[in-house]
Amino acid sequence: HYFIQSNLSNMGDTITVRGLLEVDIIEAIDIPDTDGLFKGATDAYVKVKVDGAKIAKTSVVMNSLNPVWNQKFYSLINHIGDNLTIEVVDDDIGKNDCVGIAEMNFKEFVEGGGYHSGPIQLLLDGRERGEINITISYTEFCEENAAEVKPKIPHCYFPLRENCKVKLYQDADHTTQPEHEPILTASGDSYQPPGAWRDVYESVMGATKFIYITGWSVFTDITLVRDEDADTRTLGEILTEKAEEGCAVYVMIWDEYDELIPSLVGTHDTATAEYFEDTKVTVRRCARRSSYKVDGLGGGTFARLVYTHHQKSIICDAPSISEEDERLRVIAYVGGLDLTNGRYDTPQHPIFSTLLNEHAADFYQNCVEVRAEAGPRQPWHDIHAFVEGKVAQDVLRNFEERWTREDDGSCGLRVVDAGGRRVVRSEGGGRRGV
């Protein structure tokens, strides 16, 4: 398991990172049983802190006095603190119990070469409490290695990509703000901020081979562009028509656990699946599952109820922009904006003035109880990005692998080659939503 924890801070106008701390938490040896006679053995996890700032936390190993984690953590460090503490904790309902703590002087550790591998004695109130087997290494970023190490986040699933196209968005739509001075481009023209949902609409309409969407929520009733003369079709209608035209449309959303309280957090997952049920659009609802065995509190039910899928991406093909090369392109959108209700907003964040137009059919208020026609609506601020190049291929592969992992054999994906480009097509046409 790999975890990335970034500890960056602003130092004046620049962000400084001093080095990289790598922590490999292997196992604990002969820790005491803190659960008592009738509760089983210790349910242990580990926390690592530098001057009180948590940089690592493992999963819980249930009922073991010799728990094994084998989990690696990587933290970008901008401050060499005084103390590095490694604490083994017993996970209990209510108050967690400290099993034992190992401490070292972090500055002396760094100055002494920044490396340790092997067991360290755990103590609590001066008493020995077993050992923690751990490997810790620190790499200082200096002029000699900064170019090699500093720009890279280590051990990512996909490699660092260069020479890709990236476009950044603020909120779902963006209009010029008259109260601000115009930003001039290199040609001297006023910069026109892009609109995320406008570009998504154009990309979806231009796709001919495939459209893949992931989201915490995807709501079929929203419209993407809300000008007076804009396309009034809903997202559900557009995706259905694109699938009828032969485009492979796959939608992957979080399967909200609503057996106890239907639509508890309002993802519309059931309504979305039912909307596309008799169309050629394929929907898969994916529940979150715990990566380790959870005892008590309903086990897997607790994980499904508390944890969600929050990935938001749109991947599709795009026509060539070169007269010499007619091959299709792969483009993608990633970021914080779900294609769902309440997300359409601009940097002005109006809460009353758009109730009868842009938000007439998309009123969202999750903070207070008010009438839709009276308001105020809840504003929504988020960022998004368009990417093209090898990084877009990575987003495509991420979708393929997630879909394949969730596949039950009813609606798999088939990789084909279209015009020299790697494109995913549906296996045997449209399927019913699952």
mmCIF file of C-alpha atoms in Angstrom, residues 127-327:
data_model
loop_
_atom_site.group_PDB
_atom_site.id
_atom_site.type_symbol
_atom_site.label_atom_id
_atom_site.label_comp_id
_atom_site.label_asym_id
_atom_site.label_seq_id
_atom_site.Cartn_x
_atom_site.Cartn_y
_atom_site.Cartn_z
ATOM 1 C CA ARG A 127 7.620 0.194 30.994
ATOM 2 C CA GLU A 128 8.600 -1.897 27.992
ATOM 3 C CA ARG A 129 5.624 -2.603 25.700
ATOM 4 C CA GLY A 130 7.079 -4.698 22.893
ATOM 5 C CA GLU A 131 8.832 -3.463 19.777
ATOM 6 C CA ILE A 132 7.955 -1.818 16.465
ATOM 7 C CA ASN A 133 9.828 -2.976 13.355
ATOM 8 C CA ILE A 134 10.142 0.024 11.070
ATOM 9 C CA THR A 135 12.304 1.502 8.320
ATOM 10 C CA ILE A 136 12.681 5.291 8.161
ATOM 11 C CA SER A 137 14.756 7.222 5.638
ATOM 12 C CA TYR A 138 15.099 10.917 4.898
ATOM 13 C CA THR A 139 16.390 12.426 1.642
ATOM 14 C CA GLU A 140 17.421 16.080 1.707
ATOM 15 C CA PHE A 141 16.673 18.104 -1.417
ATOM 16 C CA CYS A 142 19.856 19.946 -2.332
ATOM 17 C CA GLU A 143 21.109 21.546 -5.537
ATOM 18 C CA GLU A 144 22.689 18.266 -6.656
ATOM 19 C CA ASN A 145 19.529 16.155 -6.457
ATOM 20 C CA ALA A 146 16.711 18.724 -6.573
ATOM 21 C CA ALA A 147 16.177 18.421 -10.321
ATOM 22 C CA GLU A 148 15.963 14.644 -10.020
ATOM 23 C CA VAL A 149 13.807 14.292 -6.911
ATOM 24 C CA LYS A 150 11.903 17.465 -6.113
ATOM 25 C CA PRO A 151 9.454 17.638 -9.047
ATOM 26 C CA LYS A 152 8.361 14.026 -8.595
ATOM 27 C CA ILE A 153 5.879 12.546 -6.174
ATOM 28 C CA PRO A 154 7.353 9.119 -5.466
ATOM 29 C CA HIS A 155 5.648 5.798 -6.040
ATOM 30 C CA CYS A 156 2.619 7.118 -7.905
ATOM 31 C CA TYR A 157 0.514 4.633 -9.825
ATOM 32 C CA PHE A 158 1.124 6.458 -13.108
ATOM 33 C CA PRO A 159 4.448 8.057 -14.077
ATOM 34 C CA LEU A 160 5.103 11.759 -14.342
ATOM 35 C CA ARG A 161 3.961 12.970 -17.773
ATOM 36 C CA GLU A 162 5.442 15.827 -19.765
ATOM 37 C CA ASN A 163 4.402 17.818 -22.849
ATOM 38 C CA CYS A 164 0.693 17.380 -22.143
ATOM 39 C CA LYS A 165 -2.038 19.950 -22.678
ATOM 40 C CA VAL A 166 -3.777 21.207 -19.529
ATOM 41 C CA LYS A 167 -6.583 23.724 -19.125
ATOM 42 C CA LEU A 168 -7.735 24.832 -15.659
ATOM 43 C CA TYR A 169 -11.261 25.848 -14.633
ATOM 44 C CA GLN A 170 -12.754 27.738 -11.716
ATOM 45 C CA ASP A 171 -16.330 26.654 -10.979
ATOM 46 C CA ALA A 172 -18.687 25.040 -13.496
ATOM 47 C CA ASP A 173 -18.960 28.199 -15.594
ATOM 48 C CA HIS A 174 -16.921 31.365 -15.730
ATOM 49 C CA THR A 175 -17.755 34.874 -16.772
ATOM 50 C CA THR A 176 -15.519 37.915 -16.836
ATOM 51 C CA GLN A 177 -15.625 39.929 -13.649
ATOM 52 C CA PRO A 178 -16.053 43.651 -14.432
ATOM 53 C CA GLU A 179 -14.758 44.676 -11.009
ATOM 54 C CA HIS A 180 -11.328 43.261 -11.921
ATOM 55 C CA GLU A 181 -8.792 44.606 -14.372
ATOM 56 C CA PRO A 182 -8.658 42.461 -17.544
ATOM 57 C CA ILE A 183 -5.804 40.007 -17.859
ATOM 58 C CA LEU A 184 -3.950 40.432 -21.136
ATOM 59 C CA THR A 185 -2.556 37.524 -23.125
ATOM 60 C CA ALA A 186 0.794 37.539 -24.926
ATOM 61 C CA SER A 187 -0.989 38.848 -28.041
ATOM 62 C CA GLY A 188 -2.467 41.757 -26.073
ATOM 63 C CA ASP A 189 -6.037 40.450 -26.105
ATOM 64 C CA SER A 190 -8.124 40.198 -22.951
ATOM 65 C CA TYR A 191 -8.026 36.742 -21.452
ATOM 66 C CA GLN A 192 -11.393 34.976 -21.568
ATOM 67 C CA PRO A 193 -11.687 32.396 -18.780
ATOM 68 C CA PRO A 194 -12.906 28.991 -19.986
ATOM 69 C CA GLY A 195 -16.128 27.396 -18.769
ATOM 70 C CA ALA A 196 -15.792 23.822 -17.529
ATOM 71 C CA TRP A 197 -19.295 22.594 -18.307
ATOM 72 C CA ARG A 198 -19.338 24.451 -21.636
ATOM 73 C CA ASP A 199 -16.221 22.590 -22.704
ATOM 74 C CA VAL A 200 -17.578 19.287 -21.365
ATOM 75 C CA TYR A 201 -20.711 19.817 -23.444
ATOM 76 C CA GLU A 202 -18.721 20.484 -26.611
ATOM 77 C CA SER A 203 -16.519 17.436 -25.987
ATOM 78 C CA VAL A 204 -19.455 15.114 -25.359
ATOM 79 C CA MET A 205 -21.257 16.361 -28.445
ATOM 80 C CA GLY A 206 -18.098 15.863 -30.554
ATOM 81 C CA ALA A 207 -17.395 12.304 -29.372
ATOM 82 C CA THR A 208 -18.085 9.510 -31.859
ATOM 83 C CA LYS A 209 -16.550 6.401 -30.286
ATOM 84 C CA PHE A 210 -16.837 6.517 -26.497
ATOM 85 C CA ILE A 211 -17.846 8.628 -23.504
ATOM 86 C CA TYR A 212 -16.846 7.433 -20.023
ATOM 87 C CA ILE A 213 -17.960 9.223 -16.870
ATOM 88 C CA THR A 214 -17.122 8.607 -13.216
ATOM 89 C CA GLY A 215 -18.619 10.502 -10.342
ATOM 90 C CA TRP A 216 -19.786 10.566 -6.777
ATOM 91 C CA SER A 217 -23.053 11.549 -8.414
ATOM 92 C CA VAL A 218 -24.252 11.907 -12.013
ATOM 93 C CA PHE A 219 -27.714 13.450 -12.301
ATOM 94 C CA THR A 220 -29.620 13.029 -15.543
ATOM 95 C CA ASP A 221 -31.863 16.115 -15.138
ATOM 96 C CA ILE A 222 -29.198 18.835 -15.279
ATOM 97 C CA THR A 223 -28.314 20.983 -18.286
ATOM 98 C CA LEU A 224 -24.670 21.802 -18.918
ATOM 99 C CA VAL A 225 -24.947 25.176 -20.702
ATOM 100 C CA ARG A 226 -27.487 27.720 -19.478
ATOM 101 C CA ASP A 227 -27.453 30.638 -21.896
ATOM 102 C CA GLU A 228 -30.812 31.773 -23.240
ATOM 103 C CA ASP A 229 -30.211 30.176 -26.649
ATOM 104 C CA ALA A 230 -28.347 27.107 -25.329
ATOM 105 C CA ASP A 231 -29.215 23.447 -25.831
ATOM 106 C CA THR A 232 -32.062 22.708 -23.425
ATOM 107 C CA ARG A 233 -31.621 18.932 -23.483
ATOM 108 C CA THR A 234 -30.702 17.349 -20.186
ATOM 109 C CA LEU A 235 -27.507 15.389 -19.612
ATOM 110 C CA GLY A 236 -29.544 12.180 -19.605
ATOM 111 C CA GLU A 237 -31.108 12.992 -22.966
ATOM 112 C CA ILE A 238 -27.761 13.875 -24.526
ATOM 113 C CA LEU A 239 -26.039 10.695 -23.331
ATOM 114 C CA THR A 240 -28.958 8.553 -24.485
ATOM 115 C CA GLU A 241 -28.847 10.113 -27.960
ATOM 116 C CA LYS A 242 -25.063 9.712 -28.197
ATOM 117 C CA ALA A 243 -25.442 6.017 -27.343
ATOM 118 C CA GLU A 244 -28.131 5.648 -30.024
ATOM 119 C CA GLU A 245 -25.698 7.152 -32.531
ATOM 120 C CA GLY A 246 -23.267 4.304 -31.786
ATOM 121 C CA CYS A 247 -21.106 5.945 -29.135
ATOM 122 C CA ALA A 248 -20.193 3.620 -26.264
ATOM 123 C CA VAL A 249 -21.446 5.457 -23.161
ATOM 124 C CA TYR A 250 -20.430 4.089 -19.757
ATOM 125 C CA VAL A 251 -21.253 5.774 -16.448
ATOM 126 C CA MET A 252 -19.688 4.664 -13.153
ATOM 127 C CA ILE A 253 -21.124 6.153 -9.953
ATOM 128 C CA TRP A 254 -20.986 5.500 -6.227
ATOM 129 C CA ASP A 255 -23.545 2.987 -4.998
ATOM 130 C CA GLU A 256 -24.934 4.935 -2.062
ATOM 131 C CA TYR A 257 -25.900 2.699 0.839
ATOM 132 C CA ASP A 258 -29.530 3.711 1.240
ATOM 133 C CA GLU A 259 -31.089 0.556 2.663
ATOM 134 C CA LEU A 260 -31.477 2.305 6.033
ATOM 135 C CA ILE A 261 -32.385 5.823 4.868
ATOM 136 C CA PRO A 262 -33.199 6.170 1.138
ATOM 137 C CA SER A 263 -31.262 8.960 -0.637
ATOM 138 C CA LEU A 264 -29.530 9.958 2.582
ATOM 139 C CA VAL A 265 -26.957 12.182 0.844
ATOM 140 C CA GLY A 266 -28.792 12.735 -2.448
ATOM 141 C CA THR A 267 -26.565 11.087 -5.053
ATOM 142 C CA HIS A 268 -29.526 10.044 -7.270
ATOM 143 C CA ASP A 269 -27.711 6.759 -7.952
ATOM 144 C CA THR A 270 -30.897 4.687 -8.101
ATOM 145 C CA ALA A 271 -32.699 7.249 -10.244
ATOM 146 C CA THR A 272 -29.724 7.479 -12.630
ATOM 147 C CA ALA A 273 -29.526 3.706 -13.068
ATOM 148 C CA GLU A 274 -33.284 3.475 -13.632
ATOM 149 C CA TYR A 275 -33.248 6.358 -16.140
ATOM 150 C CA PHE A 276 -30.788 4.538 -18.408
ATOM 151 C CA GLU A 277 -32.216 1.051 -17.797
ATOM 152 C CA ASP A 278 -33.846 0.625 -21.217
ATOM 153 C CA THR A 279 -31.241 2.603 -23.169
ATOM 154 C CA LYS A 280 -27.861 1.794 -24.667
ATOM 155 C CA VAL A 281 -26.100 3.682 -21.883
ATOM 156 C CA THR A 282 -24.419 1.336 -19.391
ATOM 157 C CA VAL A 283 -24.420 2.330 -15.718
ATOM 158 C CA ARG A 284 -22.481 0.651 -12.959
ATOM 159 C CA ARG A 285 -22.999 1.547 -9.327
ATOM 160 C CA CYS A 286 -19.875 0.799 -7.305
ATOM 161 C CA ALA A 287 -19.865 0.501 -3.534
ATOM 162 C CA ARG A 288 -16.795 1.264 -1.457
ATOM 163 C CA ARG A 289 -15.347 -1.787 0.232
ATOM 164 C CA SER A 290 -12.923 -1.918 3.119
ATOM 165 C CA SER A 291 -9.342 -2.864 2.228
ATOM 166 C CA TYR A 292 -9.027 -4.853 5.408
ATOM 167 C CA LYS A 293 -11.377 -6.937 7.548
ATOM 168 C CA VAL A 294 -13.561 -4.837 9.816
ATOM 169 C CA ASP A 295 -15.125 -6.488 12.828
ATOM 170 C CA GLY A 296 -18.072 -4.948 14.583
ATOM 171 C CA LEU A 297 -20.276 -2.034 13.500
ATOM 172 C CA GLY A 298 -21.672 -4.065 10.624
ATOM 173 C CA GLY A 299 -18.300 -4.848 9.005
ATOM 174 C CA GLY A 300 -18.640 -4.202 5.274
ATOM 175 C CA THR A 301 -21.925 -2.364 5.840
ATOM 176 C CA PHE A 302 -20.095 0.240 7.922
ATOM 177 C CA ALA A 303 -17.502 0.768 5.181
ATOM 178 C CA ARG A 304 -20.226 1.110 2.523
ATOM 179 C CA LEU A 305 -22.133 3.599 4.664
ATOM 180 C CA VAL A 306 -19.211 5.820 5.656
ATOM 181 C CA TYR A 307 -16.858 5.745 2.639
ATOM 182 C CA THR A 308 -17.679 6.869 -0.903
ATOM 183 C CA HIS A 309 -16.217 6.927 -4.394
ATOM 184 C CA HIS A 310 -15.309 10.563 -4.991
ATOM 185 C CA GLN A 311 -13.462 10.301 -8.282
ATOM 186 C CA LYS A 312 -14.805 12.645 -10.961
ATOM 187 C CA SER A 313 -13.666 12.174 -14.556
ATOM 188 C CA ILE A 314 -14.964 12.385 -18.107
ATOM 189 C CA ILE A 315 -13.045 10.678 -20.903
ATOM 190 C CA CYS A 316 -13.977 10.658 -24.567
ATOM 191 C CA ASP A 317 -12.570 10.659 -28.076
ATOM 192 C CA ALA A 318 -12.125 13.886 -30.022
ATOM 193 C CA PRO A 319 -11.597 14.594 -33.722
ATOM 194 C CA SER A 320 -8.160 15.236 -35.115
ATOM 195 C CA ILE A 321 -6.939 18.818 -35.254
ATOM 196 C CA SER A 322 -4.260 18.088 -37.826
ATOM 197 C CA GLU A 323 -4.737 17.855 -41.571
ATOM 198 C CA GLU A 324 -1.795 15.443 -41.786
ATOM 199 C CA ASP A 325 -3.006 13.131 -39.011
ATOM 200 C CA GLU A 326 -6.634 11.989 -39.062
ATOM 201 C CA ARG A 327 -6.353 9.778 -35.989
#
